[in-house]
Every structure is written in structure tokens, then in C-alpha cells.
Amino acid sequence: MPDFVRSIDGTRIAYAVQGSGRAVLLLHGFAADHVLNWARPGVIDTLTGAGRRVIATDARGHGASDKP
């Protein structure tokens, strides 16, 4: 389940944080979300297994983020 942060205009932006260690920020491509691009293929698990903290966002209008 993602957490949310509000942008300056009030739009909720979804993000997920997993693991610990040095952070890696994952930004997904067009027409996807963090689950499709990073979680399902195992990228997040691979990075956390390598000792990284992963921060994965859903861009505005994608995934669990608001769609203004």
C-alpha cells in the first residue's frame, strides 16, 4: 500500500519505500506505474536484497496518484 505526499497544488502523489541503506529513486515510464515497472519484474526486490532503500513513485495521473 503506498503512502502519499501532496504537491503544491494539493494533488496526492503516491510513493512506496522499501528496504534500508543508500537510497535509489525509481521513476516509471509513460503509461505505467511503480508496480508495473519496478515491483512485478522484481527490480525492487533485487535492489532491497542488495542493501538499498528503494523509493518508487507513481507520477501524477498514474497508478495510485491523483488524476486531476
N, CA, C and O atoms as a Maestro MAE file, in Angstrom:
{
 s_m_m2io_version
 :::
 2.0.0
}

f_m_ct {
 s_m_title
 :::
 protein
 m_atom[272] {
  # First column is atom index #
  i_m_mmod_type
  r_m_x_coord
  r_m_y_coord
  r_m_z_coord
  i_m_residue_number
  s_m_chain_name
  s_m_pdb_residue_name
  s_m_pdb_atom_name
  i_m_atomic_number
  :::
  1 25 0.839 -1.175 0.000 1 A "MET " " N  " 7
  2 3 0.000 0.000 0.000 1 A "MET " " CA " 6
  3 2 0.886 1.241 0.000 1 A "MET " " C  " 6
  4 15 1.769 1.368 0.849 1 A "MET " " O  " 8
  5 25 0.665 2.148 -0.929 2 A "PRO " " N  " 7
  6 3 1.540 3.323 -0.987 2 A "PRO " " CA " 6
  7 2 1.206 4.354 0.087 2 A "PRO " " C  " 6
  8 15 0.120 4.354 0.667 2 A "PRO " " O  " 8
  9 25 2.169 5.224 0.327 3 A "ASP " " N  " 7
  10 3 1.967 6.421 1.122 3 A "ASP " " CA " 6
  11 2 1.734 7.565 0.137 3 A "ASP " " C  " 6
  12 15 1.899 7.392 -1.071 3 A "ASP " " O  " 8
  13 25 1.357 8.713 0.646 4 A "PHE " " N  " 7
  14 3 1.066 9.849 -0.224 4 A "PHE " " CA " 6
  15 2 1.707 11.114 0.307 4 A "PHE " " C  " 6
  16 15 1.847 11.301 1.515 4 A "PHE " " O  " 8
  17 25 2.087 11.966 -0.603 5 A "VAL " " N  " 7
  18 3 2.543 13.312 -0.305 5 A "VAL " " CA " 6
  19 2 1.713 14.240 -1.193 5 A "VAL " " C  " 6
  20 15 1.321 13.855 -2.295 5 A "VAL " " O  " 8
  21 25 1.450 15.431 -0.730 6 A "ARG " " N  " 7
  22 3 0.669 16.385 -1.533 6 A "ARG " " CA " 6
  23 2 1.609 17.362 -2.223 6 A "ARG " " C  " 6
  24 15 2.515 17.922 -1.606 6 A "ARG " " O  " 8
  25 25 1.373 17.555 -3.525 7 A "SER " " N  " 7
  26 3 2.148 18.545 -4.265 7 A "SER " " CA " 6
  27 2 1.647 19.938 -3.910 7 A "SER " " C  " 6
  28 15 0.677 20.079 -3.165 7 A "SER " " O  " 8
  29 25 2.283 20.935 -4.422 8 A "ILE " " N  " 7
  30 3 1.948 22.320 -4.086 8 A "ILE " " CA " 6
  31 2 0.507 22.678 -4.448 8 A "ILE " " C  " 6
  32 15 -0.086 23.558 -3.824 8 A "ILE " " O  " 8
  33 25 -0.062 22.001 -5.454 9 A "ASP " " N  " 7
  34 3 -1.450 22.288 -5.841 9 A "ASP " " CA " 6
  35 2 -2.457 21.353 -5.177 9 A "ASP " " C  " 6
  36 15 -3.641 21.376 -5.512 9 A "ASP " " O  " 8
  37 25 -1.993 20.530 -4.238 10 A "GLY " " N  " 7
  38 3 -2.870 19.645 -3.489 10 A "GLY " " CA " 6
  39 2 -3.038 18.252 -4.075 10 A "GLY " " C  " 6
  40 15 -3.695 17.407 -3.467 10 A "GLY " " O  " 8
  41 25 -2.461 17.996 -5.238 11 A "THR " " N  " 7
  42 3 -2.544 16.673 -5.860 11 A "THR " " CA " 6
  43 2 -1.782 15.656 -5.016 11 A "THR " " C  " 6
  44 15 -0.638 15.892 -4.625 11 A "THR " " O  " 8
  45 25 -2.431 14.518 -4.737 12 A "ARG " " N  " 7
  46 3 -1.755 13.464 -3.966 12 A "ARG " " CA " 6
  47 2 -0.859 12.646 -4.893 12 A "ARG " " C  " 6
  48 15 -1.306 12.152 -5.928 12 A "ARG " " O  " 8
  49 25 0.407 12.509 -4.512 13 A "ILE " " N  " 7
  50 3 1.375 11.717 -5.261 13 A "ILE " " CA " 6
  51 2 1.716 10.489 -4.419 13 A "ILE " " C  " 6
  52 15 2.143 10.603 -3.270 13 A "ILE " " O  " 8
  53 25 1.519 9.318 -5.016 14 A "ALA " " N  " 7
  54 3 1.771 8.054 -4.310 14 A "ALA " " CA " 6
  55 2 3.250 7.687 -4.391 14 A "ALA " " C  " 6
  56 15 3.918 7.933 -5.395 14 A "ALA " " O  " 8
  57 25 3.738 7.094 -3.310 15 A "TYR " " N  " 7
  58 3 5.105 6.574 -3.310 15 A "TYR " " CA " 6
  59 2 5.185 5.398 -2.358 15 A "TYR " " C  " 6
  60 15 4.369 5.265 -1.446 15 A "TYR " " O  " 8
  61 25 6.162 4.558 -2.574 16 A "ALA " " N  " 7
  62 3 6.412 3.410 -1.695 16 A "ALA " " CA " 6
  63 2 7.892 3.395 -1.349 16 A "ALA " " C  " 6
  64 15 8.736 3.687 -2.195 16 A "ALA " " O  " 8
  65 25 8.204 3.056 -0.112 17 A "VAL " " N  " 7
  66 3 9.588 2.955 0.351 17 A "VAL " " CA " 6
  67 2 9.788 1.562 0.917 17 A "VAL " " C  " 6
  68 15 8.996 1.088 1.732 17 A "VAL " " O  " 8
  69 25 10.855 0.911 0.476 18 A "GLN " " N  " 7
  70 3 11.178 -0.423 0.987 18 A "GLN " " CA " 6
  71 2 12.681 -0.518 1.200 18 A "GLN " " C  " 6
  72 15 13.457 0.151 0.517 18 A "GLN " " O  " 8
  73 25 13.084 -1.348 2.147 19 A "GLY " " N  " 7
  74 3 14.490 -1.610 2.392 19 A "GLY " " CA " 6
  75 2 15.150 -0.550 3.242 19 A "GLY " " C  " 6
  76 15 14.498 0.340 3.789 19 A "GLY " " O  " 8
  77 25 16.471 -0.670 3.339 20 A "SER " " N  " 7
  78 3 17.282 0.274 4.097 20 A "SER " " CA " 6
  79 2 18.633 0.397 3.410 20 A "SER " " C  " 6
  80 15 18.982 -0.412 2.550 20 A "SER " " O  " 8
  81 25 19.375 1.402 3.791 21 A "GLY " " N  " 7
  82 3 20.668 1.639 3.159 21 A "GLY " " CA " 6
  83 2 20.599 2.862 2.262 21 A "GLY " " C  " 6
  84 15 19.695 3.689 2.387 21 A "GLY " " O  " 8
  85 25 21.564 2.968 1.358 22 A "ARG " " N  " 7
  86 3 21.596 4.096 0.429 22 A "ARG " " CA " 6
  87 2 20.363 4.058 -0.464 22 A "ARG " " C  " 6
  88 15 19.961 3.001 -0.949 22 A "ARG " " O  " 8
  89 25 19.772 5.226 -0.671 23 A "ALA " " N  " 7
  90 3 18.506 5.307 -1.397 23 A "ALA " " CA " 6
  91 2 18.689 5.265 -2.908 23 A "ALA " " C  " 6
  92 15 19.659 5.786 -3.460 23 A "ALA " " O  " 8
  93 25 17.712 4.619 -3.559 24 A "VAL " " N  " 7
  94 3 17.583 4.611 -5.017 24 A "VAL " " CA " 6
  95 2 16.171 5.098 -5.322 24 A "VAL " " C  " 6
  96 15 15.201 4.559 -4.790 24 A "VAL " " O  " 8
  97 25 16.050 6.111 -6.172 25 A "LEU " " N  " 7
  98 3 14.754 6.641 -6.570 25 A "LEU " " CA " 6
  99 2 14.390 6.053 -7.923 25 A "LEU " " C  " 6
  100 15 15.151 6.186 -8.881 25 A "LEU " " O  " 8
  101 25 13.223 5.398 -8.012 26 A "LEU " " N  " 7
  102 3 12.769 4.790 -9.258 26 A "LEU " " CA " 6
  103 2 11.604 5.598 -9.825 26 A "LEU " " C  " 6
  104 15 10.609 5.829 -9.138 26 A "LEU " " O  " 8
  105 25 11.732 6.018 -11.066 27 A "LEU " " N  " 7
  106 3 10.702 6.769 -11.777 27 A "LEU " " CA " 6
  107 2 10.254 5.919 -12.958 27 A "LEU " " C  " 6
  108 15 11.081 5.507 -13.771 27 A "LEU " " O  " 8
  109 25 8.975 5.655 -13.060 28 A "HIS " " N  " 7
  110 3 8.472 4.772 -14.115 28 A "HIS " " CA " 6
  111 2 8.307 5.509 -15.436 28 A "HIS " " C  " 6
  112 15 8.368 6.737 -15.494 28 A "HIS " " O  " 8
  113 25 8.098 4.732 -16.497 29 A "GLY " " N  " 7
  114 3 7.886 5.283 -17.828 29 A "GLY " " CA " 6
  115 2 6.437 5.644 -18.079 29 A "GLY " " C  " 6
  116 15 5.590 5.512 -17.196 29 A "GLY " " O  " 8
  117 25 6.159 6.101 -19.292 30 A "PHE " " N  " 7
  118 3 4.822 6.512 -19.690 30 A "PHE " " CA " 6
  119 2 3.876 5.314 -19.683 30 A "PHE " " C  " 6
  120 15 4.276 4.199 -20.017 30 A "PHE " " O  " 8
  121 25 2.626 5.548 -19.304 31 A "ALA " " N  " 7
  122 3 1.561 4.527 -19.315 31 A "ALA " " CA " 6
  123 2 1.852 3.363 -18.377 31 A "ALA " " C  " 6
  124 15 1.519 2.219 -18.686 31 A "ALA " " O  " 8
  125 25 2.466 3.644 -17.243 32 A "ALA " " N  " 7
  126 3 2.762 2.602 -16.264 32 A "ALA " " CA " 6
  127 2 2.646 3.204 -14.867 32 A "ALA " " C  " 6
  128 15 2.197 4.338 -14.697 32 A "ALA " " O  " 8
  129 25 3.057 2.425 -13.878 33 A "ASP " " N  " 7
  130 3 3.164 2.897 -12.503 33 A "ASP " " CA " 6
  131 2 4.312 2.136 -11.859 33 A "ASP " " C  " 6
  132 15 4.959 1.317 -12.513 33 A "ASP " " O  " 8
  133 25 4.572 2.401 -10.577 34 A "HIS " " N  " 7
  134 3 5.733 1.749 -9.957 34 A "HIS " " CA " 6
  135 2 5.556 0.239 -9.840 34 A "HIS " " C  " 6
  136 15 6.541 -0.499 -9.835 34 A "HIS " " O  " 8
  137 25 4.330 -0.222 -9.748 35 A "VAL " " N  " 7
  138 3 4.092 -1.667 -9.648 35 A "VAL " " CA " 6
  139 2 4.454 -2.356 -10.965 35 A "VAL " " C  " 6
  140 15 5.197 -3.337 -10.970 35 A "VAL " " O  " 8
  141 25 3.932 -1.845 -12.071 36 A "LEU " " N  " 7
  142 3 4.205 -2.457 -13.381 36 A "LEU " " CA " 6
  143 2 5.675 -2.386 -13.776 36 A "LEU " " C  " 6
  144 15 6.232 -3.362 -14.279 36 A "LEU " " O  " 8
  145 25 6.311 -1.228 -13.547 37 A "ASN " " N  " 7
  146 3 7.695 -1.052 -13.974 37 A "ASN " " CA " 6
  147 2 8.715 -1.682 -13.042 37 A "ASN " " C  " 6
  148 15 9.721 -2.221 -13.503 37 A "ASN " " O  " 8
  149 25 8.475 -1.623 -11.746 38 A "TRP " " N  " 7
  150 3 9.529 -1.985 -10.802 38 A "TRP " " CA " 6
  151 2 9.201 -3.139 -9.862 38 A "TRP " " C  " 6
  152 15 10.074 -3.962 -9.589 38 A "TRP " " O  " 8
  153 25 7.974 -3.227 -9.359 39 A "ALA " " N  " 7
  154 3 7.653 -4.277 -8.378 39 A "ALA " " CA " 6
  155 2 7.460 -5.641 -9.046 39 A "ALA " " C  " 6
  156 15 8.130 -6.607 -8.680 39 A "ALA " " O  " 8
  157 25 6.558 -5.729 -10.012 40 A "ARG " " N  " 7
  158 3 6.272 -7.026 -10.647 40 A "ARG " " CA " 6
  159 2 7.489 -7.682 -11.287 40 A "ARG " " C  " 6
  160 15 7.663 -8.891 -11.135 40 A "ARG " " O  " 8
  161 25 8.341 -6.941 -11.999 41 A "PRO " " N  " 7
  162 3 9.514 -7.587 -12.602 41 A "PRO " " CA " 6
  163 2 10.609 -7.966 -11.593 41 A "PRO " " C  " 6
  164 15 11.581 -8.629 -11.957 41 A "PRO " " O  " 8
  165 25 10.457 -7.548 -10.324 42 A "GLY " " N  " 7
  166 3 11.421 -7.932 -9.292 42 A "GLY " " CA " 6
  167 2 12.559 -6.954 -9.082 42 A "GLY " " C  " 6
  168 15 13.500 -7.256 -8.348 42 A "GLY " " O  " 8
  169 25 12.495 -5.796 -9.705 43 A "VAL " " N  " 7
  170 3 13.572 -4.815 -9.562 43 A "VAL " " CA " 6
  171 2 13.674 -4.315 -8.119 43 A "VAL " " C  " 6
  172 15 14.773 -4.202 -7.578 43 A "VAL " " O  " 8
  173 25 12.542 -4.020 -7.504 44 A "ILE " " N  " 7
  174 3 12.566 -3.550 -6.116 44 A "ILE " " CA " 6
  175 2 13.146 -4.615 -5.199 44 A "ILE " " C  " 6
  176 15 13.978 -4.304 -4.347 44 A "ILE " " O  " 8
  177 25 12.728 -5.855 -5.354 45 A "ASP " " N  " 7
  178 3 13.264 -6.941 -4.526 45 A "ASP " " CA " 6
  179 2 14.764 -7.113 -4.729 45 A "ASP " " C  " 6
  180 15 15.493 -7.348 -3.765 45 A "ASP " " O  " 8
  181 25 15.231 -6.999 -5.959 46 A "THR " " N  " 7
  182 3 16.666 -7.130 -6.241 46 A "THR " " CA " 6
  183 2 17.453 -6.019 -5.565 46 A "THR " " C  " 6
  184 15 18.495 -6.273 -4.962 46 A "THR " " O  " 8
  185 25 16.963 -4.795 -5.662 47 A "LEU " " N  " 7
  186 3 17.672 -3.674 -5.048 47 A "LEU " " CA " 6
  187 2 17.666 -3.745 -3.527 47 A "LEU " " C  " 6
  188 15 18.692 -3.498 -2.892 47 A "LEU " " O  " 8
  189 25 16.518 -4.080 -2.932 48 A "THR " " N  " 7
  190 3 16.485 -4.193 -1.468 48 A "THR " " CA " 6
  191 2 17.348 -5.359 -1.005 48 A "THR " " C  " 6
  192 15 17.974 -5.292 0.052 48 A "THR " " O  " 8
  193 25 17.381 -6.424 -1.795 49 A "GLY " " N  " 7
  194 3 18.250 -7.561 -1.472 49 A "GLY " " CA " 6
  195 2 19.725 -7.212 -1.530 49 A "GLY " " C  " 6
  196 15 20.551 -7.862 -0.890 49 A "GLY " " O  " 8
  197 25 20.054 -6.181 -2.301 50 A "ALA " " N  " 7
  198 3 21.436 -5.719 -2.413 50 A "ALA " " CA " 6
  199 2 21.762 -4.641 -1.380 50 A "ALA " " C  " 6
  200 15 22.822 -4.019 -1.441 50 A "ALA " " O  " 8
  201 25 20.847 -4.422 -0.430 51 A "GLY " " N  " 7
  202 3 21.109 -3.488 0.655 51 A "GLY " " CA " 6
  203 2 20.758 -2.045 0.355 51 A "GLY " " C  " 6
  204 15 21.310 -1.131 0.969 51 A "GLY " " O  " 8
  205 25 19.852 -1.828 -0.575 52 A "ARG " " N  " 7
  206 3 19.438 -0.472 -0.910 52 A "ARG " " CA " 6
  207 2 18.054 -0.170 -0.363 52 A "ARG " " C  " 6
  208 15 17.236 -1.072 -0.184 52 A "ARG " " O  " 8
  209 25 17.799 1.092 -0.101 53 A "ARG " " N  " 7
  210 3 16.458 1.576 0.225 53 A "ARG " " CA " 6
  211 2 15.865 2.084 -1.078 53 A "ARG " " C  " 6
  212 15 16.472 2.920 -1.747 53 A "ARG " " O  " 8
  213 25 14.701 1.599 -1.445 54 A "VAL " " N  " 7
  214 3 14.074 1.954 -2.713 54 A "VAL " " CA " 6
  215 2 12.902 2.890 -2.462 54 A "VAL " " C  " 6
  216 15 12.042 2.619 -1.624 54 A "VAL " " O  " 8
  217 25 12.882 3.986 -3.193 55 A "ILE " " N  " 7
  218 3 11.760 4.923 -3.185 55 A "ILE " " CA " 6
  219 2 11.196 4.899 -4.594 55 A "ILE " " C  " 6
  220 15 11.877 5.280 -5.547 55 A "ILE " " O  " 8
  221 25 9.952 4.451 -4.730 56 A "ALA " " N  " 7
  222 3 9.320 4.339 -6.039 56 A "ALA " " CA " 6
  223 2 8.045 5.166 -6.044 56 A "ALA " " C  " 6
  224 15 7.196 5.019 -5.165 56 A "ALA " " O  " 8
  225 25 7.917 6.029 -7.031 57 A "THR " " N  " 7
  226 3 6.767 6.929 -7.099 57 A "THR " " CA " 6
  227 2 5.817 6.526 -8.214 57 A "THR " " C  " 6
  228 15 6.200 5.829 -9.154 57 A "THR " " O  " 8
  229 25 4.581 6.972 -8.095 58 A "ASP " " N  " 7
  230 3 3.621 6.937 -9.198 58 A "ASP " " CA " 6
  231 2 3.471 8.375 -9.661 58 A "ASP " " C  " 6
  232 15 3.038 9.234 -8.893 58 A "ASP " " O  " 8
  233 25 3.823 8.643 -10.903 59 A "ALA " " N  " 7
  234 3 3.724 10.004 -11.427 59 A "ALA " " CA " 6
  235 2 2.281 10.495 -11.365 59 A "ALA " " C  " 6
  236 15 1.342 9.700 -11.325 59 A "ALA " " O  " 8
  237 25 2.126 11.787 -11.357 60 A "ARG " " N  " 7
  238 3 0.805 12.411 -11.376 60 A "ARG " " CA " 6
  239 2 -0.009 11.808 -12.522 60 A "ARG " " C  " 6
  240 15 0.456 11.754 -13.660 60 A "ARG " " O  " 8
  241 25 -1.218 11.359 -12.216 61 A "GLY " " N  " 7
  242 3 -2.087 10.772 -13.236 61 A "GLY " " CA " 6
  243 2 -1.856 9.288 -13.481 61 A "GLY " " C  " 6
  244 15 -2.506 8.706 -14.350 61 A "GLY " " O  " 8
  245 25 -0.958 8.667 -12.746 62 A "HIS " " N  " 7
  246 3 -0.634 7.254 -12.935 62 A "HIS " " CA " 6
  247 2 -0.808 6.498 -11.620 62 A "HIS " " C  " 6
  248 15 -0.706 7.076 -10.538 62 A "HIS " " O  " 8
  249 25 -1.072 5.200 -11.733 63 A "GLY " " N  " 7
  250 3 -1.159 4.341 -10.557 63 A "GLY " " CA " 6
  251 2 -2.090 4.898 -9.500 63 A "GLY " " C  " 6
  252 15 -3.225 5.277 -9.789 63 A "GLY " " O  " 8
  253 25 -1.595 4.943 -8.264 64 A "ALA " " N  " 7
  254 3 -2.413 5.396 -7.135 64 A "ALA " " CA " 6
  255 2 -2.393 6.916 -6.930 64 A "ALA " " C  " 6
  256 15 -3.094 7.429 -6.058 64 A "ALA " " O  " 8
  257 25 -1.597 7.638 -7.725 65 A "SER " " N  " 7
  258 3 -1.575 9.100 -7.623 65 A "SER " " CA " 6
  259 2 -2.871 9.687 -8.166 65 A "SER " " C  " 6
  260 15 -3.566 9.067 -8.971 65 A "SER " " O  " 8
  261 25 -3.181 10.900 -7.707 66 A "ASP " " N  " 7
  262 3 -4.373 11.592 -8.198 66 A "ASP " " CA " 6
  263 2 -4.290 11.806 -9.710 66 A "ASP " " C  " 6
  264 15 -3.214 11.921 -10.296 66 A "ASP " " O  " 8
  265 25 -5.472 11.852 -10.303 67 A "LYS " " N  " 7
  266 3 -5.597 12.060 -11.738 67 A "LYS " " CA " 6
  267 2 -6.426 13.330 -11.965 67 A "LYS " " C  " 6
  268 15 -7.610 13.260 -12.292 67 A "LYS " " O  " 8
  269 25 -5.779 14.497 -11.784 68 A "PRO " " N  " 7
  270 3 -6.527 15.754 -11.875 68 A "PRO " " CA " 6
  271 2 -7.009 16.039 -13.304 68 A "PRO " " C  " 6
  272 15 -7.653 17.059 -13.546 68 A "PRO " " O  " 8
  :::
 }
 m_bond[271] {
  # First column is bond index #
  i_m_from
  i_m_to
  i_m_order
  :::
  1 1 2 1
  2 2 3 1
  3 3 4 2
  4 3 5 1
  5 5 6 1
  6 6 7 1
  7 7 8 2
  8 7 9 1
  9 9 10 1
  10 10 11 1
  11 11 12 2
  12 11 13 1
  13 13 14 1
  14 14 15 1
  15 15 16 2
  16 15 17 1
  17 17 18 1
  18 18 19 1
  19 19 20 2
  20 19 21 1
  21 21 22 1
  22 22 23 1
  23 23 24 2
  24 23 25 1
  25 25 26 1
  26 26 27 1
  27 27 28 2
  28 27 29 1
  29 29 30 1
  30 30 31 1
  31 31 32 2
  32 31 33 1
  33 33 34 1
  34 34 35 1
  35 35 36 2
  36 35 37 1
  37 37 38 1
  38 38 39 1
  39 39 40 2
  40 39 41 1
  41 41 42 1
  42 42 43 1
  43 43 44 2
  44 43 45 1
  45 45 46 1
  46 46 47 1
  47 47 48 2
  48 47 49 1
  49 49 50 1
  50 50 51 1
  51 51 52 2
  52 51 53 1
  53 53 54 1
  54 54 55 1
  55 55 56 2
  56 55 57 1
  57 57 58 1
  58 58 59 1
  59 59 60 2
  60 59 61 1
  61 61 62 1
  62 62 63 1
  63 63 64 2
  64 63 65 1
  65 65 66 1
  66 66 67 1
  67 67 68 2
  68 67 69 1
  69 69 70 1
  70 70 71 1
  71 71 72 2
  72 71 73 1
  73 73 74 1
  74 74 75 1
  75 75 76 2
  76 75 77 1
  77 77 78 1
  78 78 79 1
  79 79 80 2
  80 79 81 1
  81 81 82 1
  82 82 83 1
  83 83 84 2
  84 83 85 1
  85 85 86 1
  86 86 87 1
  87 87 88 2
  88 87 89 1
  89 89 90 1
  90 90 91 1
  91 91 92 2
  92 91 93 1
  93 93 94 1
  94 94 95 1
  95 95 96 2
  96 95 97 1
  97 97 98 1
  98 98 99 1
  99 99 100 2
  100 99 101 1
  101 101 102 1
  102 102 103 1
  103 103 104 2
  104 103 105 1
  105 105 106 1
  106 106 107 1
  107 107 108 2
  108 107 109 1
  109 109 110 1
  110 110 111 1
  111 111 112 2
  112 111 113 1
  113 113 114 1
  114 114 115 1
  115 115 116 2
  116 115 117 1
  117 117 118 1
  118 118 119 1
  119 119 120 2
  120 119 121 1
  121 121 122 1
  122 122 123 1
  123 123 124 2
  124 123 125 1
  125 125 126 1
  126 126 127 1
  127 127 128 2
  128 127 129 1
  129 129 130 1
  130 130 131 1
  131 131 132 2
  132 131 133 1
  133 133 134 1
  134 134 135 1
  135 135 136 2
  136 135 137 1
  137 137 138 1
  138 138 139 1
  139 139 140 2
  140 139 141 1
  141 141 142 1
  142 142 143 1
  143 143 144 2
  144 143 145 1
  145 145 146 1
  146 146 147 1
  147 147 148 2
  148 147 149 1
  149 149 150 1
  150 150 151 1
  151 151 152 2
  152 151 153 1
  153 153 154 1
  154 154 155 1
  155 155 156 2
  156 155 157 1
  157 157 158 1
  158 158 159 1
  159 159 160 2
  160 159 161 1
  161 161 162 1
  162 162 163 1
  163 163 164 2
  164 163 165 1
  165 165 166 1
  166 166 167 1
  167 167 168 2
  168 167 169 1
  169 169 170 1
  170 170 171 1
  171 171 172 2
  172 171 173 1
  173 173 174 1
  174 174 175 1
  175 175 176 2
  176 175 177 1
  177 177 178 1
  178 178 179 1
  179 179 180 2
  180 179 181 1
  181 181 182 1
  182 182 183 1
  183 183 184 2
  184 183 185 1
  185 185 186 1
  186 186 187 1
  187 187 188 2
  188 187 189 1
  189 189 190 1
  190 190 191 1
  191 191 192 2
  192 191 193 1
  193 193 194 1
  194 194 195 1
  195 195 196 2
  196 195 197 1
  197 197 198 1
  198 198 199 1
  199 199 200 2
  200 199 201 1
  201 201 202 1
  202 202 203 1
  203 203 204 2
  204 203 205 1
  205 205 206 1
  206 206 207 1
  207 207 208 2
  208 207 209 1
  209 209 210 1
  210 210 211 1
  211 211 212 2
  212 211 213 1
  213 213 214 1
  214 214 215 1
  215 215 216 2
  216 215 217 1
  217 217 218 1
  218 218 219 1
  219 219 220 2
  220 219 221 1
  221 221 222 1
  222 222 223 1
  223 223 224 2
  224 223 225 1
  225 225 226 1
  226 226 227 1
  227 227 228 2
  228 227 229 1
  229 229 230 1
  230 230 231 1
  231 231 232 2
  232 231 233 1
  233 233 234 1
  234 234 235 1
  235 235 236 2
  236 235 237 1
  237 237 238 1
  238 238 239 1
  239 239 240 2
  240 239 241 1
  241 241 242 1
  242 242 243 1
  243 243 244 2
  244 243 245 1
  245 245 246 1
  246 246 247 1
  247 247 248 2
  248 247 249 1
  249 249 250 1
  250 250 251 1
  251 251 252 2
  252 251 253 1
  253 253 254 1
  254 254 255 1
  255 255 256 2
  256 255 257 1
  257 257 258 1
  258 258 259 1
  259 259 260 2
  260 259 261 1
  261 261 262 1
  262 262 263 1
  263 263 264 2
  264 263 265 1
  265 265 266 1
  266 266 267 1
  267 267 268 2
  268 267 269 1
  269 269 270 1
  270 270 271 1
  271 271 272 2
  :::
 }
}
